[in-house]
Amino acid sequence: MAGLSMKSNNPLQQWYHLFKSHSKMRSQHAHQHWKQVIRVGLPTRKDENWKYTALDDLLTHQFVFPPKKMLSQAQVDVLALPIDAIRLVFVNGQYQSSLSATDTDLFVVRHSRDFDKYSLPGAIQPEFFLHLTESLADEVTAIRLSHGKLASRPLYLLHVTTGQSKALNNVHYRHHFEIEEGAQAHVIEHYVTLNGKPHFTGARFSFVVGSNAQLKHIKLAFEESSGYHFAHNDIIVGSNASVNSTSFLLGSGLLRHNTSVQLNGENTYLFLNSLVLPMNAEVADTRSYLEHNKGYCLSRQLHKTITRDKGRAVFNGHIKVAEHALKTDAQMMNNNLLLGYLGEVDTKPLLEIYSDDVKCSHGATVSCIDKEQIFYLRSRGITEEDAQHMIIHAFAADLNEALDDEVLRQAVLQRISACCPRDAL
């Protein structure tokens, strides 16, 4: 590898050894992305998109592939949400057929190590860690919902990752979902840590939503604070379609989540939301990028952050309206709640508009808990800890209450309560 340091503690060199260790099964797709890994190089704080997110702690680790881990059905049942859904289980980047549903109903699901047999879309916003996941993922899960099919049950993808103390397990997941014209689907993406030890999770999920199709997508990133989670979700949408995607990113010591969307057809509706809650010294970096490429589309974005202790949140939202995207109606809002005086929020909403006949807005707010609200609740006989707890849950209610499933709603509420226990407020 020309130009690459041969020091064993060089992260790129370590990832190269991981890439070569499975070289016989690497597809042309993986090789192309590895070339981009070398070309782009590791980002630094000098890069504008990484100005507020340091990788120093991550890069001190020794990167390894995890050993094979066998889980019992009982272990999976404890980790999984008790919902009526078609469950697919992945452990340390590998699909586990024995732990997954045998009947996928209307969904056509294929798992393969040969990426080249699928027409995977190119990245909307490529960057280093996207290329890294594409090159190191061992397999791709390709899902298809055929023309006009209406899935009665959600597709539930459970990702279980294990860590270790002596090195950092590298685990990468690659999924692609094609929803054909007139179809309707509900997808739940769930990430958990098995043993509470450090690991690095790379995830990439691409969606192609056909004309007149509907997609509802929920992501639950509930990993441990000792881990690292880097994800890229791409959504490409046709005409007269509807997409609703909400991410609850409530875990990981360092989290960087990218959602990129292209609206390539007219009369499409998009709702894109997220909730993050960094605590202690955690860093949560969320990014949304939206292209309005055709006219008469509506998009609404709501991104909320709660920071506790020395937690830091970074938000970057970008809406780009093409020249001929007439009658575009786009709104993006980022609300941030600071619990204490040591937290930090860096927010940058951005509009890039090349058309005159549009209605676009963006905004950001950063605030602490209002003392008058605390006083009002305490005057009603509520303790200060309970009052703060109520305000935190009310702040997140816009997103949490929008969940149709009571099990999902309670899972998010419990996770928020675990991140913000009463005795720590």
PDB file of C-alpha atoms in Angstrom, residues 48-53 55 127 129 219 228-232 249 252 254-258 283-287 314:
ATOM      1  CA  GLU A  48     -14.777  21.258   8.466  1.00  0.00           C
ATOM      2  CA  ASN A  49     -17.123  18.294   8.902  1.00  0.00           C
ATOM      3  CA  TRP A  50     -15.033  16.992  11.822  1.00  0.00           C
ATOM      4  CA  LYS A  51     -14.290  20.292  13.521  1.00  0.00           C
ATOM      5  CA  TYR A  52     -16.240  19.427  16.668  1.00  0.00           C
ATOM      6  CA  THR A  53     -15.777  15.645  16.742  1.00  0.00           C
ATOM      7  CA  LEU A  55     -11.337  10.707  16.976  1.00  0.00           C
ATOM      8  CA  GLU A 127     -17.007   9.871   3.591  1.00  0.00           C
ATOM      9  CA  PHE A 129     -16.268   5.677   7.630  1.00  0.00           C
ATOM     10  CA  LYS A 219     -33.875   3.197  14.452  1.00  0.00           C
ATOM     11  CA  TYR A 228     -18.459   3.524  19.187  1.00  0.00           C
ATOM     12  CA  HIS A 229     -21.247   3.716  16.602  1.00  0.00           C
ATOM     13  CA  PHE A 230     -20.774   5.131  13.084  1.00  0.00           C
ATOM     14  CA  ALA A 231     -23.782   4.841  10.773  1.00  0.00           C
ATOM     15  CA  HIS A 232     -24.931   5.974   7.339  1.00  0.00           C
ATOM     16  CA  LEU A 249     -29.690   7.447  19.332  1.00  0.00           C
ATOM     17  CA  SER A 252     -22.344   4.883  22.635  1.00  0.00           C
ATOM     18  CA  LEU A 254     -18.850   8.316  20.468  1.00  0.00           C
ATOM     19  CA  LEU A 255     -21.706   8.272  17.984  1.00  0.00           C
ATOM     20  CA  ARG A 256     -21.757   9.703  14.480  1.00  0.00           C
ATOM     21  CA  HIS A 257     -24.979   9.205  12.553  1.00  0.00           C
ATOM     22  CA  ASN A 258     -25.539  10.355   8.961  1.00  0.00           C
ATOM     23  CA  VAL A 283     -20.196  12.719  22.092  1.00  0.00           C
ATOM     24  CA  ALA A 284     -23.205  12.421  19.768  1.00  0.00           C
ATOM     25  CA  ASP A 285     -22.745  13.819  16.257  1.00  0.00           C
ATOM     26  CA  THR A 286     -25.866  13.674  14.050  1.00  0.00           C
ATOM     27  CA  ARG A 287     -26.053  14.841  10.466  1.00  0.00           C
ATOM     28  CA  VAL A 314     -23.093  18.144  17.397  1.00  0.00           C
TER      29      VAL A 314
END
